[in-house]
JSON list of C-alpha atoms in Angstrom, two decimals:
[
{"chain": "R", "resi": 1, "resn": "MET", "atom": "CA", "xyz": [-43.10, 67.14, -85.20]},
{"chain": "R", "resi": 2, "resn": "THR", "atom": "CA", "xyz": [-40.60, 69.72, -83.98]},
{"chain": "R", "resi": 3, "resn": "ARG", "atom": "CA", "xyz": [-38.86, 71.71, -86.71]},
{"chain": "R", "resi": 4, "resn": "ILE", "atom": "CA", "xyz": [-35.17, 72.30, -85.97]},
{"chain": "R", "resi": 5, "resn": "ASP", "atom": "CA", "xyz": [-33.23, 75.19, -87.50]},
{"chain": "R", "resi": 6, "resn": "PHE", "atom": "CA", "xyz": [-29.45, 75.24, -87.20]},
{"chain": "R", "resi": 7, "resn": "HIS", "atom": "CA", "xyz": [-27.80, 78.65, -87.36]},
{"chain": "R", "resi": 8, "resn": "THR", "atom": "CA", "xyz": [-24.04, 78.17, -87.57]},
{"chain": "R", "resi": 9, "resn": "ASN", "atom": "CA", "xyz": [-20.90, 80.28, -87.76]},
{"chain": "R", "resi": 10, "resn": "ILE", "atom": "CA", "xyz": [-22.40, 82.78, -85.31]},
{"chain": "R", "resi": 11, "resn": "PRO", "atom": "CA", "xyz": [-19.70, 85.12, -83.95]},
{"chain": "R", "resi": 12, "resn": "ASP", "atom": "CA", "xyz": [-21.74, 86.32, -80.92]},
{"chain": "R", "resi": 13, "resn": "LYS", "atom": "CA", "xyz": [-24.42, 83.92, -79.68]},
{"chain": "R", "resi": 14, "resn": "LEU", "atom": "CA", "xyz": [-25.92, 86.37, -77.17]},
{"chain": "R", "resi": 15, "resn": "SER", "atom": "CA", "xyz": [-26.42, 89.16, -79.69]},
{"chain": "R", "resi": 16, "resn": "TYR", "atom": "CA", "xyz": [-27.80, 86.70, -82.20]},
{"chain": "R", "resi": 17, "resn": "ALA", "atom": "CA", "xyz": [-30.26, 85.27, -79.66]},
{"chain": "R", "resi": 18, "resn": "CYS", "atom": "CA", "xyz": [-31.39, 88.78, -78.78]},
{"chain": "R", "resi": 19, "resn": "ARG", "atom": "CA", "xyz": [-32.06, 89.57, -82.43]},
{"chain": "R", "resi": 20, "resn": "LEU", "atom": "CA", "xyz": [-34.03, 86.32, -82.81]},
{"chain": "R", "resi": 21, "resn": "ALA", "atom": "CA", "xyz": [-36.04, 87.23, -79.72]},
{"chain": "R", "resi": 22, "resn": "ARG", "atom": "CA", "xyz": [-36.73, 90.70, -81.16]},
{"chain": "R", "resi": 23, "resn": "LYS", "atom": "CA", "xyz": [-37.94, 89.17, -84.45]},
{"chain": "R", "resi": 24, "resn": "ALA", "atom": "CA", "xyz": [-40.12, 86.67, -82.59]},
{"chain": "R", "resi": 25, "resn": "TRP", "atom": "CA", "xyz": [-41.61, 89.42, -80.42]},
{"chain": "R", "resi": 26, "resn": "ALA", "atom": "CA", "xyz": [-42.42, 91.44, -83.57]},
{"chain": "R", "resi": 27, "resn": "THR", "atom": "CA", "xyz": [-44.58, 88.52, -84.76]},
{"chain": "R", "resi": 28, "resn": "ARG", "atom": "CA", "xyz": [-45.99, 87.94, -81.25]},
{"chain": "R", "resi": 29, "resn": "ALA", "atom": "CA", "xyz": [-44.34, 84.53, -81.02]},
{"chain": "R", "resi": 30, "resn": "LYS", "atom": "CA", "xyz": [-43.44, 83.07, -77.63]},
{"chain": "R", "resi": 31, "resn": "VAL", "atom": "CA", "xyz": [-39.84, 82.05, -77.03]},
{"chain": "R", "resi": 32, "resn": "VAL", "atom": "CA", "xyz": [-37.72, 80.26, -74.46]},
{"chain": "R", "resi": 33, "resn": "LEU", "atom": "CA", "xyz": [-34.02, 81.17, -74.52]},
{"chain": "R", "resi": 34, "resn": "LEU", "atom": "CA", "xyz": [-31.98, 78.31, -73.04]},
{"chain": "R", "resi": 35, "resn": "ALA", "atom": "CA", "xyz": [-28.57, 79.42, -71.76]},
{"chain": "R", "resi": 36, "resn": "GLU", "atom": "CA", "xyz": [-25.59, 77.20, -71.01]},
{"chain": "R", "resi": 37, "resn": "ASP", "atom": "CA", "xyz": [-25.38, 78.25, -67.36]},
{"chain": "R", "resi": 38, "resn": "ALA", "atom": "CA", "xyz": [-26.56, 80.86, -64.85]},
{"chain": "R", "resi": 39, "resn": "ALA", "atom": "CA", "xyz": [-23.87, 83.34, -65.89]},
{"chain": "R", "resi": 40, "resn": "GLN", "atom": "CA", "xyz": [-24.88, 83.17, -69.55]},
{"chain": "R", "resi": 41, "resn": "ALA", "atom": "CA", "xyz": [-28.56, 83.45, -68.59]},
{"chain": "R", "resi": 42, "resn": "ALA", "atom": "CA", "xyz": [-27.80, 86.60, -66.57]},
{"chain": "R", "resi": 43, "resn": "ALA", "atom": "CA", "xyz": [-25.79, 88.04, -69.49]},
{"chain": "R", "resi": 44, "resn": "LEU", "atom": "CA", "xyz": [-28.64, 87.23, -71.87]},
{"chain": "R", "resi": 45, "resn": "ASN", "atom": "CA", "xyz": [-31.16, 88.88, -69.55]},
{"chain": "R", "resi": 46, "resn": "GLU", "atom": "CA", "xyz": [-28.99, 92.00, -69.42]},
{"chain": "R", "resi": 47, "resn": "ALA", "atom": "CA", "xyz": [-28.42, 91.98, -73.19]},
{"chain": "R", "resi": 48, "resn": "LEU", "atom": "CA", "xyz": [-32.18, 91.90, -73.83]},
{"chain": "R", "resi": 49, "resn": "TRP", "atom": "CA", "xyz": [-32.60, 95.03, -71.70]},
{"chain": "R", "resi": 50, "resn": "THR", "atom": "CA", "xyz": [-29.83, 96.87, -73.54]},
{"chain": "R", "resi": 51, "resn": "LEU", "atom": "CA", "xyz": [-30.29, 95.60, -77.11]},
{"chain": "R", "resi": 52, "resn": "SER", "atom": "CA", "xyz": [-31.22, 99.05, -78.38]},
{"chain": "R", "resi": 53, "resn": "ASP", "atom": "CA", "xyz": [-32.46, 102.38, -77.11]},
{"chain": "R", "resi": 54, "resn": "THR", "atom": "CA", "xyz": [-35.76, 102.05, -78.95]},
{"chain": "R", "resi": 55, "resn": "ASP", "atom": "CA", "xyz": [-36.73, 98.39, -78.58]},
{"chain": "R", "resi": 56, "resn": "PHE", "atom": "CA", "xyz": [-38.48, 96.89, -75.60]},
{"chain": "R", "resi": 57, "resn": "ILE", "atom": "CA", "xyz": [-38.35, 93.10, -75.57]},
{"chain": "R", "resi": 58, "resn": "PRO", "atom": "CA", "xyz": [-40.61, 91.79, -72.80]},
{"chain": "R", "resi": 59, "resn": "HIS", "atom": "CA", "xyz": [-38.84, 88.98, -70.99]},
{"chain": "R", "resi": 60, "resn": "VAL", "atom": "CA", "xyz": [-38.38, 87.43, -67.58]},
{"chain": "R", "resi": 61, "resn": "MET", "atom": "CA", "xyz": [-36.31, 84.69, -66.06]},
{"chain": "R", "resi": 62, "resn": "ALA", "atom": "CA", "xyz": [-38.01, 81.28, -65.79]},
{"chain": "R", "resi": 63, "resn": "GLY", "atom": "CA", "xyz": [-39.84, 80.91, -62.50]},
{"chain": "R", "resi": 64, "resn": "ASP", "atom": "CA", "xyz": [-40.78, 84.59, -62.35]},
{"chain": "R", "resi": 65, "resn": "PRO", "atom": "CA", "xyz": [-44.41, 85.14, -61.28]},
{"chain": "R", "resi": 66, "resn": "LEU", "atom": "CA", "xyz": [-45.04, 86.95, -64.58]},
{"chain": "R", "resi": 67, "resn": "ALA", "atom": "CA", "xyz": [-43.63, 84.16, -66.77]},
{"chain": "R", "resi": 68, "resn": "ALA", "atom": "CA", "xyz": [-47.05, 82.95, -67.95]},
{"chain": "R", "resi": 69, "resn": "GLU", "atom": "CA", "xyz": [-47.86, 86.46, -69.21]},
{"chain": "R", "resi": 70, "resn": "THR", "atom": "CA", "xyz": [-44.44, 87.19, -70.72]},
{"chain": "R", "resi": 71, "resn": "PRO", "atom": "CA", "xyz": [-43.61, 86.12, -74.29]},
{"chain": "R", "resi": 72, "resn": "ILE", "atom": "CA", "xyz": [-39.86, 85.61, -73.79]},
{"chain": "R", "resi": 73, "resn": "ILE", "atom": "CA", "xyz": [-38.44, 83.43, -71.04]},
{"chain": "R", "resi": 74, "resn": "VAL", "atom": "CA", "xyz": [-34.73, 83.16, -70.19]},
{"chain": "R", "resi": 75, "resn": "THR", "atom": "CA", "xyz": [-33.46, 80.09, -68.37]},
{"chain": "R", "resi": 76, "resn": "ASP", "atom": "CA", "xyz": [-30.43, 77.88, -67.89]},
{"chain": "R", "resi": 77, "resn": "ARG", "atom": "CA", "xyz": [-32.49, 75.03, -66.46]},
{"chain": "R", "resi": 78, "resn": "GLU", "atom": "CA", "xyz": [-34.57, 72.46, -68.25]},
{"chain": "R", "resi": 79, "resn": "ASP", "atom": "CA", "xyz": [-36.31, 71.19, -65.13]},
{"chain": "R", "resi": 80, "resn": "VAL", "atom": "CA", "xyz": [-38.40, 74.33, -64.62]},
{"chain": "R", "resi": 81, "resn": "ASP", "atom": "CA", "xyz": [-42.04, 74.66, -65.55]},
{"chain": "R", "resi": 82, "resn": "LEU", "atom": "CA", "xyz": [-42.23, 76.68, -68.76]},
{"chain": "R", "resi": 83, "resn": "PRO", "atom": "CA", "xyz": [-45.48, 78.50, -69.64]},
{"chain": "R", "resi": 84, "resn": "HIS", "atom": "CA", "xyz": [-45.21, 78.11, -73.41]},
{"chain": "R", "resi": 85, "resn": "HIS", "atom": "CA", "xyz": [-43.61, 75.79, -75.97]},
{"chain": "R", "resi": 86, "resn": "GLU", "atom": "CA", "xyz": [-43.75, 77.60, -79.29]},
{"chain": "R", "resi": 87, "resn": "MET", "atom": "CA", "xyz": [-40.03, 78.30, -79.88]},
{"chain": "R", "resi": 88, "resn": "LEU", "atom": "CA", "xyz": [-36.84, 77.27, -78.12]},
{"chain": "R", "resi": 89, "resn": "VAL", "atom": "CA", "xyz": [-33.53, 78.99, -78.81]},
{"chain": "R", "resi": 90, "resn": "ASN", "atom": "CA", "xyz": [-30.75, 76.66, -77.64]},
{"chain": "R", "resi": 91, "resn": "LEU", "atom": "CA", "xyz": [-27.49, 78.38, -76.74]},
{"chain": "R", "resi": 92, "resn": "THR", "atom": "CA", "xyz": [-26.07, 75.32, -75.00]},
{"chain": "R", "resi": 93, "resn": "ARG", "atom": "CA", "xyz": [-23.77, 72.59, -76.25]},
{"chain": "R", "resi": 94, "resn": "ARG", "atom": "CA", "xyz": [-26.26, 69.89, -75.31]},
{"chain": "R", "resi": 95, "resn": "THR", "atom": "CA", "xyz": [-29.49, 68.57, -76.74]},
{"chain": "R", "resi": 96, "resn": "PRO", "atom": "CA", "xyz": [-32.26, 69.97, -74.55]},
{"chain": "R", "resi": 97, "resn": "SER", "atom": "CA", "xyz": [-34.18, 67.14, -72.90]},
{"chain": "R", "resi": 98, "resn": "THR", "atom": "CA", "xyz": [-37.46, 68.96, -73.59]},
{"chain": "R", "resi": 99, "resn": "PHE", "atom": "CA", "xyz": [-36.81, 69.99, -77.21]},
{"chain": "R", "resi": 100, "resn": "ALA", "atom": "CA", "xyz": [-39.63, 67.79, -78.57]},
{"chain": "R", "resi": 101, "resn": "GLU", "atom": "CA", "xyz": [-42.18, 69.78, -76.52]},
{"chain": "R", "resi": 102, "resn": "PHE", "atom": "CA", "xyz": [-41.54, 72.81, -78.75]},
{"chain": "R", "resi": 103, "resn": "ALA", "atom": "CA", "xyz": [-42.97, 73.47, -82.19]},
{"chain": "R", "resi": 104, "resn": "ARG", "atom": "CA", "xyz": [-39.65, 74.90, -83.33]},
{"chain": "R", "resi": 105, "resn": "VAL", "atom": "CA", "xyz": [-36.06, 74.80, -82.06]},
{"chain": "R", "resi": 106, "resn": "PHE", "atom": "CA", "xyz": [-33.24, 77.12, -83.08]},
{"chain": "R", "resi": 107, "resn": "GLU", "atom": "CA", "xyz": [-29.80, 75.63, -82.49]},
{"chain": "R", "resi": 108, "resn": "ILE", "atom": "CA", "xyz": [-27.32, 78.52, -82.29]},
{"chain": "R", "resi": 109, "resn": "ILE", "atom": "CA", "xyz": [-23.77, 77.38, -83.05]},
{"chain": "R", "resi": 110, "resn": "SER", "atom": "CA", "xyz": [-20.81, 79.73, -82.68]},
{"chain": "R", "resi": 111, "resn": "THR", "atom": "CA", "xyz": [-17.52, 79.88, -84.54]},
{"chain": "R", "resi": 112, "resn": "ASP", "atom": "CA", "xyz": [-15.80, 78.10, -81.62]},
{"chain": "R", "resi": 113, "resn": "GLU", "atom": "CA", "xyz": [-14.62, 74.65, -82.73]},
{"chain": "R", "resi": 114, "resn": "LEU", "atom": "CA", "xyz": [-15.85, 72.84, -79.59]},
{"chain": "R", "resi": 115, "resn": "ASP", "atom": "CA", "xyz": [-19.26, 74.45, -79.96]},
{"chain": "R", "resi": 116, "resn": "ALA", "atom": "CA", "xyz": [-19.32, 73.59, -83.68]},
{"chain": "R", "resi": 117, "resn": "ALA", "atom": "CA", "xyz": [-18.37, 69.95, -82.97]},
{"chain": "R", "resi": 118, "resn": "ALA", "atom": "CA", "xyz": [-21.17, 69.66, -80.38]},
{"chain": "R", "resi": 119, "resn": "GLY", "atom": "CA", "xyz": [-23.56, 71.21, -82.90]},
{"chain": "R", "resi": 120, "resn": "ARG", "atom": "CA", "xyz": [-22.60, 68.68, -85.56]},
{"chain": "R", "resi": 121, "resn": "GLN", "atom": "CA", "xyz": [-23.29, 65.85, -83.10]},
{"chain": "R", "resi": 122, "resn": "ARG", "atom": "CA", "xyz": [-26.74, 67.26, -82.35]},
{"chain": "R", "resi": 123, "resn": "TYR", "atom": "CA", "xyz": [-27.47, 67.67, -86.06]},
{"chain": "R", "resi": 124, "resn": "VAL", "atom": "CA", "xyz": [-26.65, 64.00, -86.72]},
{"chain": "R", "resi": 125, "resn": "ALA", "atom": "CA", "xyz": [-28.72, 62.87, -83.73]},
{"chain": "R", "resi": 126, "resn": "TYR", "atom": "CA", "xyz": [-31.77, 64.89, -84.83]},
{"chain": "R", "resi": 127, "resn": "LYS", "atom": "CA", "xyz": [-31.39, 63.65, -88.40]},
{"chain": "R", "resi": 128, "resn": "LYS", "atom": "CA", "xyz": [-31.29, 60.01, -87.24]},
{"chain": "R", "resi": 129, "resn": "GLN", "atom": "CA", "xyz": [-34.60, 60.66, -85.50]},
{"chain": "R", "resi": 130, "resn": "SER", "atom": "CA", "xyz": [-36.06, 62.10, -88.74]},
{"chain": "R", "resi": 131, "resn": "TYR", "atom": "CA", "xyz": [-36.70, 65.61, -87.41]},
{"chain": "R", "resi": 132, "resn": "PRO", "atom": "CA", "xyz": [-37.14, 68.22, -90.17]},
{"chain": "R", "resi": 133, "resn": "LEU", "atom": "CA", "xyz": [-33.91, 70.23, -90.28]},
{"chain": "R", "resi": 134, "resn": "THR", "atom": "CA", "xyz": [-32.80, 73.45, -91.90]},
{"chain": "R", "resi": 135, "resn": "HIS", "atom": "CA", "xyz": [-29.32, 74.96, -91.87]},
{"chain": "R", "resi": 136, "resn": "PHE", "atom": "CA", "xyz": [-28.36, 78.62, -92.13]},
{"chain": "R", "resi": 137, "resn": "VAL", "atom": "CA", "xyz": [-24.67, 79.58, -92.22]},
{"chain": "R", "resi": 138, "resn": "ALA", "atom": "CA", "xyz": [-24.03, 83.17, -91.09]},
{"chain": "R", "resi": 139, "resn": "ASN", "atom": "CA", "xyz": [-21.60, 85.39, -92.97]},
{"chain": "R", "resi": 140, "resn": "GLN", "atom": "CA", "xyz": [-21.47, 83.07, -95.94]},
{"chain": "R", "resi": 141, "resn": "SER", "atom": "CA", "xyz": [-20.60, 84.85, -99.18]}
]
């Protein structure tokens, strides 16, 4: 059964997703980063290239001919053929229709109230379906 990890109170979802991708790459995990829309996917793609001067995070956009060989896929579409289903990082305000195909899902919830409200709805829905859930609150003292 898919494990779902909620990360809430995130001030910058793109930076946070990039750091998660970097950690996953360090362990050789395969990740799909699901963006809200094409603009966010493009920003995420750019952010992965410029995360730091010393890190290289191999990634491509979904549908790229090298996707099957690349550990990190960026997409804003759920109807594309994805080459791997190990980890999904959800940056959207919706429940991904394909979330159950992944071993693990990271729900990234910002400090924005609309985003937080959508995240709470997803948490309740997953809980009703008995998915194993964890919750990490960023910047909690």
